PDB file of C-alpha atoms in Angstrom:
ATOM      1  CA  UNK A   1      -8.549  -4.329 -12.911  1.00  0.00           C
ATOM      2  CA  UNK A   2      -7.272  -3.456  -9.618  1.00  0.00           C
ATOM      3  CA  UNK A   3      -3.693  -2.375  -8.481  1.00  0.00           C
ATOM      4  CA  UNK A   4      -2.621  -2.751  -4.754  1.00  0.00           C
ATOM      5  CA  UNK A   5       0.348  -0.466  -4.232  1.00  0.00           C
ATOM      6  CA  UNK A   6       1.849  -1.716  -1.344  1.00  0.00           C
ATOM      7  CA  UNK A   7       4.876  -1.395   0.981  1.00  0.00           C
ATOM      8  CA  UNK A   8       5.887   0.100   4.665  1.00  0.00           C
ATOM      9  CA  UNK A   9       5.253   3.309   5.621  1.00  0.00           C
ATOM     10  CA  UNK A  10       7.315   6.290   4.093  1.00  0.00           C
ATOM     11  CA  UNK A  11       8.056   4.425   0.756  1.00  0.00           C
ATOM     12  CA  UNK A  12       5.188   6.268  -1.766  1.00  0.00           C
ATOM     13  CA  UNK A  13       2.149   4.684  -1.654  1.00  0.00           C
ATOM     14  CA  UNK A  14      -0.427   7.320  -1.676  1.00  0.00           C
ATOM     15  CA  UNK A  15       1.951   9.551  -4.286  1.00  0.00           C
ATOM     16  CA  UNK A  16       2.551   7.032  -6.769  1.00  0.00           C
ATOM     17  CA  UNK A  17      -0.690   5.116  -6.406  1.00  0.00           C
ATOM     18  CA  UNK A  18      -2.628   8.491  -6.652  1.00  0.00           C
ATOM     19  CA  UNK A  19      -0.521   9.753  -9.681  1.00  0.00           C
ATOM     20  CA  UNK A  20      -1.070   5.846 -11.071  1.00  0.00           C
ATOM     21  CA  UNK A  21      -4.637   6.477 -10.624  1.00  0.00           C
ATOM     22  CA  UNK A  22      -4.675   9.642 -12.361  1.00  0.00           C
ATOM     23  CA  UNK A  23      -2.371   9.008 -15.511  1.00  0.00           C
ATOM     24  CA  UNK A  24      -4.595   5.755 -16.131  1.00  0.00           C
ATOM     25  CA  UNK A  25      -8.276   7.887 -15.451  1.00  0.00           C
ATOM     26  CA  UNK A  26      -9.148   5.902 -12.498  1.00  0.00           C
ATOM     27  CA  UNK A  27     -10.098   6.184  -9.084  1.00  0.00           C
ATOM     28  CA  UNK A  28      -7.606   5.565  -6.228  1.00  0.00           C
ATOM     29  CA  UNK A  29      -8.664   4.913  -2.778  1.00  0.00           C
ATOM     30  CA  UNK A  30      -6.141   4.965   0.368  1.00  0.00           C
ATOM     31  CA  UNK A  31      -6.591   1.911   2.380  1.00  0.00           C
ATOM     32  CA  UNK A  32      -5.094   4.232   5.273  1.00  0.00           C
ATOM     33  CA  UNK A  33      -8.825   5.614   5.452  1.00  0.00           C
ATOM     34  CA  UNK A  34     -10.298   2.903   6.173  1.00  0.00           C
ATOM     35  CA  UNK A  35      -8.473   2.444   9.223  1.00  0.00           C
ATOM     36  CA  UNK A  36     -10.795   2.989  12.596  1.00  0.00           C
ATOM     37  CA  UNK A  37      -9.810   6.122  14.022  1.00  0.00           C
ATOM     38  CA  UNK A  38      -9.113   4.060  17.366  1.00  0.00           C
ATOM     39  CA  UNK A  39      -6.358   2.209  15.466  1.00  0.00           C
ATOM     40  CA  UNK A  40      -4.829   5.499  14.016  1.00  0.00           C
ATOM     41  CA  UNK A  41      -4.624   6.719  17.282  1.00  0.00           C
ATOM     42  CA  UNK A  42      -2.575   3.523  17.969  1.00  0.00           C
ATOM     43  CA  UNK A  43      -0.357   3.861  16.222  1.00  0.00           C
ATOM     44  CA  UNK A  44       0.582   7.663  16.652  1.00  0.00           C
ATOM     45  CA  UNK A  45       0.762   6.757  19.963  1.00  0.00           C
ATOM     46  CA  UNK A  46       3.623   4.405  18.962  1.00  0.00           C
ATOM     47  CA  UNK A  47       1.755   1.782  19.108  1.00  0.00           C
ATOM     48  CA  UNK A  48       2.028  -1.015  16.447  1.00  0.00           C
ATOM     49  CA  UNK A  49      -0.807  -2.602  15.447  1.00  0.00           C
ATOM     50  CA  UNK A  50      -1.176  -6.657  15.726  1.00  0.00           C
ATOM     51  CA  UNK A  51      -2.560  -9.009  13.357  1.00  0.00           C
ATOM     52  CA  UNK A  52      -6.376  -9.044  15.284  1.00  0.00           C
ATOM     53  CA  UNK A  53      -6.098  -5.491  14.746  1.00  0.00           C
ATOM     54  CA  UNK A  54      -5.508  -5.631  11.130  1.00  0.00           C
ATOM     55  CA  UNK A  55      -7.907  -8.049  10.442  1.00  0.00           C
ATOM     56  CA  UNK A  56     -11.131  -6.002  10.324  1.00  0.00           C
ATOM     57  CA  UNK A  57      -9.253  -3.327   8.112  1.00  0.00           C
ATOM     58  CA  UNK A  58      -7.910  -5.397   5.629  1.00  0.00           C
ATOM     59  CA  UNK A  59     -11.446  -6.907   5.529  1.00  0.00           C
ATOM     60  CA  UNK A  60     -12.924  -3.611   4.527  1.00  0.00           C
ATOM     61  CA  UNK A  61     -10.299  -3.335   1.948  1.00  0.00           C
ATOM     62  CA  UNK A  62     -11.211  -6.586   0.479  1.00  0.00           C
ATOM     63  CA  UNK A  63     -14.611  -5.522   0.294  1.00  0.00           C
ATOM     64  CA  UNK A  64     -13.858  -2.703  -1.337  1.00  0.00           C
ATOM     65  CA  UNK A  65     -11.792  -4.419  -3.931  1.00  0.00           C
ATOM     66  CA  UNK A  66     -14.789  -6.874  -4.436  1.00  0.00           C
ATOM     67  CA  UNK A  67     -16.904  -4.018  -5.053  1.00  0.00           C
ATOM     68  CA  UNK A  68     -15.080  -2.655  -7.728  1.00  0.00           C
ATOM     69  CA  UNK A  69     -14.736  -5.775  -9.482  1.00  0.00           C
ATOM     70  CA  UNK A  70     -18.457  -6.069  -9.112  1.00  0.00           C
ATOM     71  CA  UNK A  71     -19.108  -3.023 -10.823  1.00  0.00           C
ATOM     72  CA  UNK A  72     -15.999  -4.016 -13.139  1.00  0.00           C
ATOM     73  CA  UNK A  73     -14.428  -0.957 -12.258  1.00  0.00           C
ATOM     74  CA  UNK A  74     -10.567  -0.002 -11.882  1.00  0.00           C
ATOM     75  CA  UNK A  75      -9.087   1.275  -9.191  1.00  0.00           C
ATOM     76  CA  UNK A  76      -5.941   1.977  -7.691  1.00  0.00           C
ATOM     77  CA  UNK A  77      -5.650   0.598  -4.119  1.00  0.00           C
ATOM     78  CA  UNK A  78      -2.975   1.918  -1.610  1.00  0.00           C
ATOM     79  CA  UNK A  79      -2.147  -0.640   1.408  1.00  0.00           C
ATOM     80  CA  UNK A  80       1.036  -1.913   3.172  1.00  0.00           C
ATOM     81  CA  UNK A  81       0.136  -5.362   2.335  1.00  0.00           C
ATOM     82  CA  UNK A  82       3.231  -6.020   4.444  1.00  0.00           C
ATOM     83  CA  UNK A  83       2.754 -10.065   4.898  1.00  0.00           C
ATOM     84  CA  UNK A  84       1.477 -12.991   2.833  1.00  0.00           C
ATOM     85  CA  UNK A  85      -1.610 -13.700   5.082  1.00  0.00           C
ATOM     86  CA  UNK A  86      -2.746 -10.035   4.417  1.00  0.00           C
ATOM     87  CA  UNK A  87      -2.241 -10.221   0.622  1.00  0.00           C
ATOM     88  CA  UNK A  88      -3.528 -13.428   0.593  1.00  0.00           C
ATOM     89  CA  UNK A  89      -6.888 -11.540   2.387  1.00  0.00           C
ATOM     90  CA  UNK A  90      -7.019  -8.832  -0.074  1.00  0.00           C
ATOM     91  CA  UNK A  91      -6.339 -10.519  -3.590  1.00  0.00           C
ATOM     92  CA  UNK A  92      -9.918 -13.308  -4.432  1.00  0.00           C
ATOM     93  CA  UNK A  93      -8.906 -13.103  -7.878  1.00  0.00           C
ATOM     94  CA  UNK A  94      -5.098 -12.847  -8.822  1.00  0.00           C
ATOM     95  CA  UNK A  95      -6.552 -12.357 -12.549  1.00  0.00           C
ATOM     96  CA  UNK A  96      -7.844  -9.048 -11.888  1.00  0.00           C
ATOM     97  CA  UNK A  97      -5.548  -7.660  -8.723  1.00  0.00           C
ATOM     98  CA  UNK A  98      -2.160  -6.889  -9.234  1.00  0.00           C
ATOM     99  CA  UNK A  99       0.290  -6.051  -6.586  1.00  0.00           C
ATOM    100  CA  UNK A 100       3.118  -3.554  -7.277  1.00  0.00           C
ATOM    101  CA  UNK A 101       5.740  -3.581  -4.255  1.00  0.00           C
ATOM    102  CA  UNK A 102       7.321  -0.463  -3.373  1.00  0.00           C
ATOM    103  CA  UNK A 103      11.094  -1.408  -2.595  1.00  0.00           C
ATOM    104  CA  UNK A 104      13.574   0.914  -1.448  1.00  0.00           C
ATOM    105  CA  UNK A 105      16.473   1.264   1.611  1.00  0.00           C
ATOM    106  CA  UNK A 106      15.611   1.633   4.835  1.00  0.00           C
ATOM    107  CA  UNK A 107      17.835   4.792   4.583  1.00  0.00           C
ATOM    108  CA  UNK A 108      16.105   6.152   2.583  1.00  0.00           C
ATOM    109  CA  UNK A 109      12.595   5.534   3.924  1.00  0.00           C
ATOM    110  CA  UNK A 110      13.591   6.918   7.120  1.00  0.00           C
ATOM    111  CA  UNK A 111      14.371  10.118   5.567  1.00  0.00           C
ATOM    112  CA  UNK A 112      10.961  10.258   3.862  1.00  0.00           C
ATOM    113  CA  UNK A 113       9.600   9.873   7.223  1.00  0.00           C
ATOM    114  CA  UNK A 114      11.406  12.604   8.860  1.00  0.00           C
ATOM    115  CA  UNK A 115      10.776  15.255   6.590  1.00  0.00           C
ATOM    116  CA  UNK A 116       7.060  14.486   5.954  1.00  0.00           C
ATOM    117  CA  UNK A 117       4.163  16.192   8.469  1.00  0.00           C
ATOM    118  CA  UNK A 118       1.065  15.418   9.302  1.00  0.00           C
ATOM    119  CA  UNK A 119       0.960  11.859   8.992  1.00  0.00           C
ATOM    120  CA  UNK A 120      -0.277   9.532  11.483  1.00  0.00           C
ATOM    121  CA  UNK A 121       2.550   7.430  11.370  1.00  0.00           C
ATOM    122  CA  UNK A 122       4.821   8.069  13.806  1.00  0.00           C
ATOM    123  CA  UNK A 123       9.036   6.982  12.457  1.00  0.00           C
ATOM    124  CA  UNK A 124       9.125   4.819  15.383  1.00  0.00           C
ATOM    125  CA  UNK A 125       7.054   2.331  14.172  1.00  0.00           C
ATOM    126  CA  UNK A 126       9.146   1.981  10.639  1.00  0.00           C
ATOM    127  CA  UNK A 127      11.362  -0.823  12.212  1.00  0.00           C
ATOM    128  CA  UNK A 128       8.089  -2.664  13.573  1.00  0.00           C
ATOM    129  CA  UNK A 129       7.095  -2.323   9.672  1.00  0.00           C
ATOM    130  CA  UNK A 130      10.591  -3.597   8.479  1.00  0.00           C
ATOM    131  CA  UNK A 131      10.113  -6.627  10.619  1.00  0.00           C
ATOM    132  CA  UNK A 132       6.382  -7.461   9.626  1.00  0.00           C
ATOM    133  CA  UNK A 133       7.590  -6.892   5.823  1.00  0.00           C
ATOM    134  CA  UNK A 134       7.020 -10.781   3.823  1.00  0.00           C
ATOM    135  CA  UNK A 135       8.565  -9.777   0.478  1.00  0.00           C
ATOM    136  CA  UNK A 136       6.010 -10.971  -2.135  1.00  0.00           C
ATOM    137  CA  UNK A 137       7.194 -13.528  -4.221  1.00  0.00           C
ATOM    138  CA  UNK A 138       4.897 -12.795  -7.135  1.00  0.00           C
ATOM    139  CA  UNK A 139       4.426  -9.050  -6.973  1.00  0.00           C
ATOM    140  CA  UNK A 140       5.950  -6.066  -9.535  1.00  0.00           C
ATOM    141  CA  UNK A 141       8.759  -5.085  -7.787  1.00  0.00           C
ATOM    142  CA  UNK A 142       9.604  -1.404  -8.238  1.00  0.00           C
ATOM    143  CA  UNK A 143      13.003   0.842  -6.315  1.00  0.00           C
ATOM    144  CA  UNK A 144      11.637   3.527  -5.064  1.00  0.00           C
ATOM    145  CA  UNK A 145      14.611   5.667  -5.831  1.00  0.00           C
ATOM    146  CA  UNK A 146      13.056   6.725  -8.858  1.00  0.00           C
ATOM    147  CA  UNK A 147      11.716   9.802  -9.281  1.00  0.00           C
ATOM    148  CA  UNK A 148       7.589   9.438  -9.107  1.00  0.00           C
ATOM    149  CA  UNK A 149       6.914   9.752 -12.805  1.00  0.00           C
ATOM    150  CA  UNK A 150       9.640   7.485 -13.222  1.00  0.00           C
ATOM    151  CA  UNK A 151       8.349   4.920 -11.149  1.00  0.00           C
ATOM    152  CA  UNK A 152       4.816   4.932 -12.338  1.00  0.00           C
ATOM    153  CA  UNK A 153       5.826   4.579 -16.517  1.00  0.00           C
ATOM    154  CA  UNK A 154       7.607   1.456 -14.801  1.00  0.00           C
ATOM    155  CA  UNK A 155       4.722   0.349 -13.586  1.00  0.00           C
ATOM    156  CA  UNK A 156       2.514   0.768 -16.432  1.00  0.00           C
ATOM    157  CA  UNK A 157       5.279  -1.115 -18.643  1.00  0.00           C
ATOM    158  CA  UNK A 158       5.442  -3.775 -16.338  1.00  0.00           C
ATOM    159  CA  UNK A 159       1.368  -4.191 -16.095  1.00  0.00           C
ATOM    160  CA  UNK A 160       0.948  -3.300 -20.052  1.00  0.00           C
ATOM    161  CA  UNK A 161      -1.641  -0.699 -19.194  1.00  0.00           C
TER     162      UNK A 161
END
């Protein structure tokens, strides 16, 4: 099985997919790293990225999800996933890839975003994010309001693992 954790930038991604990964005993990969470091530098230049940009990354995240399903292996995916075209890119096999939206106020993910450091995501891009964001219409919807541990027992209810 394979969980996507997806949503924009600031709402918990890498924390709750990582702590997903580890309460369950799997791996979790960051689709973040597979961005070329030309297109990180993008976008801390405050640049957002376009669709033709995207394309080769979510490609390489779509071939990493094939990969663990070829090796039926689990694995805990982090990506913004932000519109349908993309998810529709990363999930072959809706059987065996789940998607677990990360909701929350745009409030609140703008505070996230100013107290975190380090991250190649500059705040300014968070309304470009808002904008590109295609709520999923078949996706575990989660509020990120939650406190982490919170959030992931709702997502292992909700996914019966």
């Amino acid at each position: 099985m394979v969980v996507i954790v997806m949503g924009v930038s600031g709402a918990g991604k890498t924390t709750i997919g990582r702590m997903l990964a580890q309460s369950l005993g799997w791996e979790f990969r960051d689709g973040d790293d597979l961005h070329p470091a030309a297109k990180r530098d993008k976008m801390a230049r405050g640049i957002a990225l376009t669709d033709a940009d995207r394309l080769p990354w979510l490609a390489a995240i779509r071939a990493l999800i094939d990969d663990y399903l070829a090796r039926a292996q689990s694995v805990v995916v982090a990506c913004s996933a932000l519109k349908h075209a993309y998810r529709n890119i990363l999930i072959g096999d809706p059987a065996r890839v789940h998607l677990v939206w990360l909701d929350g106020s745009r409030d609140l993910i703008e505070r996230r975003i100013a107290r975190r450091r380090g991250h190649f995501m500059p705040a300014g891009l968070l309304a470009s994010q808002f904008a590109d964001l295609e709520p999923p219409a078949s996706a575990i919807r989660v509020e990120i309001a939650a406190p982490p541990a919170e959030i992931v027992g709702a997502i292992r209810r909700e996914l019966a693992i």
